Amino acid sequence: MALSTESIDAIKEAAARYPHKKSAILPALTIAYRQIGYLYDDLYIEVADAIGVSPNEVASAATFYTMFPKQKVGKYLIQVCTNISCGLMGAESLKEYLLKKLNVKEGGISEDGLFTVVSVECLGSCTTAPMMQVNQTYYENLTKEKVDEILNDLREKG
Ligand code: FES
């Protein structure tokens, strides 16, 4: 069992709030992701058991949403939006800057275990392009200088 008792209790509590158990799949996956840091096949079974739905239903939802990483990632998952608005505002070059600065390949984990950088589709913050999401936080109107500050802050937090 990878899920902690606290996570299982939280998933059951979430499931009890919905008239249809399937509605609890996304909140349950969020709980599992926050505890483990990424999602994988055996975890879908544990989540399904806690909710009372089939593992396939959980896996279908999990694989549809890119916000849940499916492999181990660094403590800080940096999702750089490279869709049209962000792309026009230099997202690719910012992503390359991040990868070079962190000395990591896209999707890999930096040597200190802190960072993973990936490209994602539109995160719905097009008017503040270019932008990226680090775990649950949006960083917008990015420049290389801002990226430097953000990385320094995150490194200080460890
Ligand atoms: S295109 Fe980047 S947030 Fe929409």
Tab-separated table of C-alpha atoms and ligand atoms in Angstrom:
chain	number	residue	atom	x	y	z
A	1	MET	CA	0.000	0.000	0.000
A	2	ALA	CA	1.474	3.308	-1.083
A	3	LEU	CA	-1.348	5.520	0.138
A	4	SER	CA	-1.181	6.607	3.743
A	5	THR	CA	-4.087	6.087	6.118
A	6	GLU	CA	-4.594	9.862	6.053
A	7	SER	CA	-4.865	9.873	2.253
A	8	ILE	CA	-7.266	6.937	2.221
A	9	ASP	CA	-9.425	8.637	4.855
A	10	ALA	CA	-9.359	11.883	2.863
A	11	ILE	CA	-10.379	10.020	-0.315
A	12	LYS	CA	-13.241	8.278	1.490
A	13	GLU	CA	-14.338	11.599	2.946
A	14	ALA	CA	-14.268	13.163	-0.539
A	15	ALA	CA	-16.237	10.234	-1.978
A	16	ALA	CA	-18.909	10.639	0.701
A	17	ARG	CA	-19.562	14.219	-0.469
A	18	TYR	CA	-20.775	13.150	-3.922
A	19	PRO	CA	-24.026	11.389	-4.857
A	20	HIS	CA	-22.083	9.459	-7.549
A	21	LYS	CA	-18.814	7.827	-6.528
A	22	LYS	CA	-17.234	8.519	-9.937
A	23	SER	CA	-17.423	12.238	-9.177
A	24	ALA	CA	-14.805	11.712	-6.478
A	25	ILE	CA	-12.176	10.376	-8.884
A	26	LEU	CA	-10.480	13.711	-9.597
A	27	PRO	CA	-10.396	14.861	-5.954
A	28	ALA	CA	-9.081	11.397	-5.020
A	29	LEU	CA	-6.366	11.520	-7.673
A	30	THR	CA	-5.383	14.953	-6.414
A	31	ILE	CA	-5.020	13.572	-2.882
A	32	ALA	CA	-2.960	10.634	-4.161
A	33	TYR	CA	-0.788	12.892	-6.319
A	34	ARG	CA	-0.118	15.284	-3.442
A	35	GLN	CA	1.050	12.433	-1.255
A	36	ILE	CA	3.060	10.391	-3.777
A	37	GLY	CA	4.133	13.040	-6.299
A	38	TYR	CA	3.053	11.136	-9.424
A	39	LEU	CA	0.518	8.510	-10.499
A	40	TYR	CA	1.010	4.929	-11.666
A	41	ASP	CA	-1.009	1.759	-12.342
A	42	ASP	CA	-0.955	0.181	-8.862
A	43	LEU	CA	-1.960	3.487	-7.345
A	44	TYR	CA	-5.085	3.560	-9.525
A	45	ILE	CA	-6.134	0.295	-7.858
A	46	GLU	CA	-5.663	1.732	-4.368
A	47	VAL	CA	-7.580	4.896	-5.287
A	48	ALA	CA	-10.361	2.838	-6.887
A	49	ASP	CA	-10.651	0.645	-3.781
A	50	ALA	CA	-10.892	3.697	-1.530
A	51	ILE	CA	-13.650	5.247	-3.651
A	52	GLY	CA	-15.491	2.077	-4.609
A	53	VAL	CA	-15.148	2.358	-8.399
A	54	SER	CA	-13.215	0.261	-10.918
A	55	PRO	CA	-9.465	0.798	-11.469
A	56	ASN	CA	-10.199	1.348	-15.170
A	57	GLU	CA	-12.409	4.315	-14.349
A	58	VAL	CA	-9.646	5.812	-12.252
A	59	ALA	CA	-6.986	5.088	-14.889
A	60	SER	CA	-9.127	6.666	-17.623
A	61	ALA	CA	-9.435	9.909	-15.696
A	62	ALA	CA	-5.789	9.917	-14.639
A	63	THR	CA	-4.436	9.402	-18.135
A	64	PHE	CA	-6.748	12.032	-19.625
A	65	TYR	CA	-5.441	14.841	-17.417
A	66	THR	CA	-1.871	15.983	-18.023
A	67	MET	CA	-1.824	17.809	-14.685
A	68	PHE	CA	-1.018	14.491	-13.016
A	69	PRO	CA	2.523	13.323	-13.848
A	70	LYS	CA	2.774	9.595	-14.620
A	71	GLN	CA	6.406	9.214	-13.656
A	72	LYS	CA	8.598	10.347	-10.810
A	73	VAL	CA	9.320	14.074	-10.986
A	74	GLY	CA	11.364	16.569	-8.995
A	75	LYS	CA	9.953	18.249	-5.897
A	76	TYR	CA	9.012	21.179	-8.119
A	77	LEU	CA	7.250	20.281	-11.348
A	78	ILE	CA	7.677	23.204	-13.725
A	79	GLN	CA	5.066	23.127	-16.475
A	80	VAL	CA	5.879	25.646	-19.176
A	81	CYS	CA	2.940	26.517	-21.388
A	82	THR	CA	4.109	26.413	-24.992
A	83	ASN	CA	0.720	26.945	-26.600
A	84	ILE	CA	0.033	29.763	-29.051
A	85	SER	CA	-0.002	32.904	-26.863
A	86	CYS	CA	2.873	31.774	-24.688
A	87	GLY	CA	4.685	30.495	-27.770
A	88	LEU	CA	4.408	33.882	-29.452
A	89	MET	CA	5.761	35.516	-26.302
A	90	GLY	CA	8.898	33.377	-26.141
A	91	ALA	CA	7.876	30.292	-24.154
A	92	GLU	CA	10.182	27.946	-26.093
A	93	SER	CA	13.187	30.093	-25.387
A	94	LEU	CA	12.217	30.328	-21.698
A	95	LYS	CA	11.868	26.569	-21.530
A	96	GLU	CA	15.290	26.099	-23.129
A	97	TYR	CA	16.671	28.625	-20.646
A	98	LEU	CA	15.203	26.638	-17.743
A	99	LEU	CA	16.530	23.332	-19.064
A	100	LYS	CA	20.011	24.751	-19.544
A	101	LYS	CA	20.042	26.526	-16.199
A	102	LEU	CA	18.896	23.387	-14.361
A	103	ASN	CA	21.106	21.146	-16.509
A	104	VAL	CA	18.255	18.731	-17.089
A	105	LYS	CA	16.464	17.189	-20.067
A	106	GLU	CA	12.757	17.820	-20.528
A	107	GLY	CA	10.874	15.409	-18.240
A	108	GLY	CA	14.034	14.491	-16.302
A	109	ILE	CA	14.909	15.349	-12.711
A	110	SER	CA	17.663	17.825	-11.850
A	111	GLU	CA	20.658	16.414	-9.990
A	112	ASP	CA	19.533	17.969	-6.688
A	113	GLY	CA	16.164	16.224	-7.069
A	114	LEU	CA	14.318	19.530	-6.982
A	115	PHE	CA	13.188	20.242	-10.533
A	116	THR	CA	11.441	18.704	-13.515
A	117	VAL	CA	10.572	20.816	-16.549
A	118	VAL	CA	7.873	19.841	-19.039
A	119	SER	CA	5.938	21.558	-21.822
A	120	VAL	CA	2.178	21.694	-21.496
A	121	GLU	CA	-0.749	22.947	-23.492
A	122	CYS	CA	-2.652	26.126	-22.618
A	123	LEU	CA	-3.065	26.656	-18.882
A	124	GLY	CA	-5.757	29.301	-19.383
A	125	SER	CA	-3.588	32.281	-18.539
A	126	CYS	CA	-2.978	33.478	-22.105
A	127	THR	CA	-3.245	37.200	-21.323
A	128	THR	CA	-0.258	36.932	-19.006
A	129	ALA	CA	1.947	34.991	-21.417
A	130	PRO	CA	4.505	33.640	-21.189
A	131	MET	CA	3.684	31.697	-18.072
A	132	MET	CA	4.466	28.510	-16.206
A	133	GLN	CA	2.978	26.550	-13.362
A	134	VAL	CA	5.197	25.264	-10.555
A	135	ASN	CA	3.281	22.633	-8.606
A	136	GLN	CA	0.046	24.527	-7.815
A	137	THR	CA	1.321	28.081	-8.383
A	138	TYR	CA	1.112	30.158	-11.567
A	139	TYR	CA	3.997	32.460	-12.529
A	140	GLU	CA	3.072	34.906	-15.262
A	141	ASN	CA	4.538	37.592	-17.552
A	142	LEU	CA	7.808	35.715	-17.323
A	143	THR	CA	11.227	36.980	-18.274
A	144	LYS	CA	14.569	35.242	-17.806
A	145	GLU	CA	15.201	37.506	-14.807
A	146	LYS	CA	11.901	36.463	-13.227
A	147	VAL	CA	12.710	32.820	-13.874
A	148	ASP	CA	16.059	33.304	-12.093
A	149	GLU	CA	14.282	34.810	-9.067
A	150	ILE	CA	11.720	32.016	-8.974
A	151	LEU	CA	14.388	29.306	-9.143
A	152	ASN	CA	16.409	31.014	-6.403
A	153	ASP	CA	13.333	31.212	-4.162
A	154	LEU	CA	12.505	27.561	-4.750
A	155	ARG	CA	16.097	26.482	-4.083
A	156	GLU	CA	16.056	28.434	-0.813
A	157	LYS	CA	12.895	26.638	0.232
A	158	GLY	CA	14.618	23.359	-0.695
B	1	FES	S1	-1.329	29.892	-24.346
B	1	FES	FE1	-0.194	29.821	-22.496
B	1	FES	S2	-1.711	30.021	-20.968
B	1	FES	FE2	-2.836	29.980	-22.816
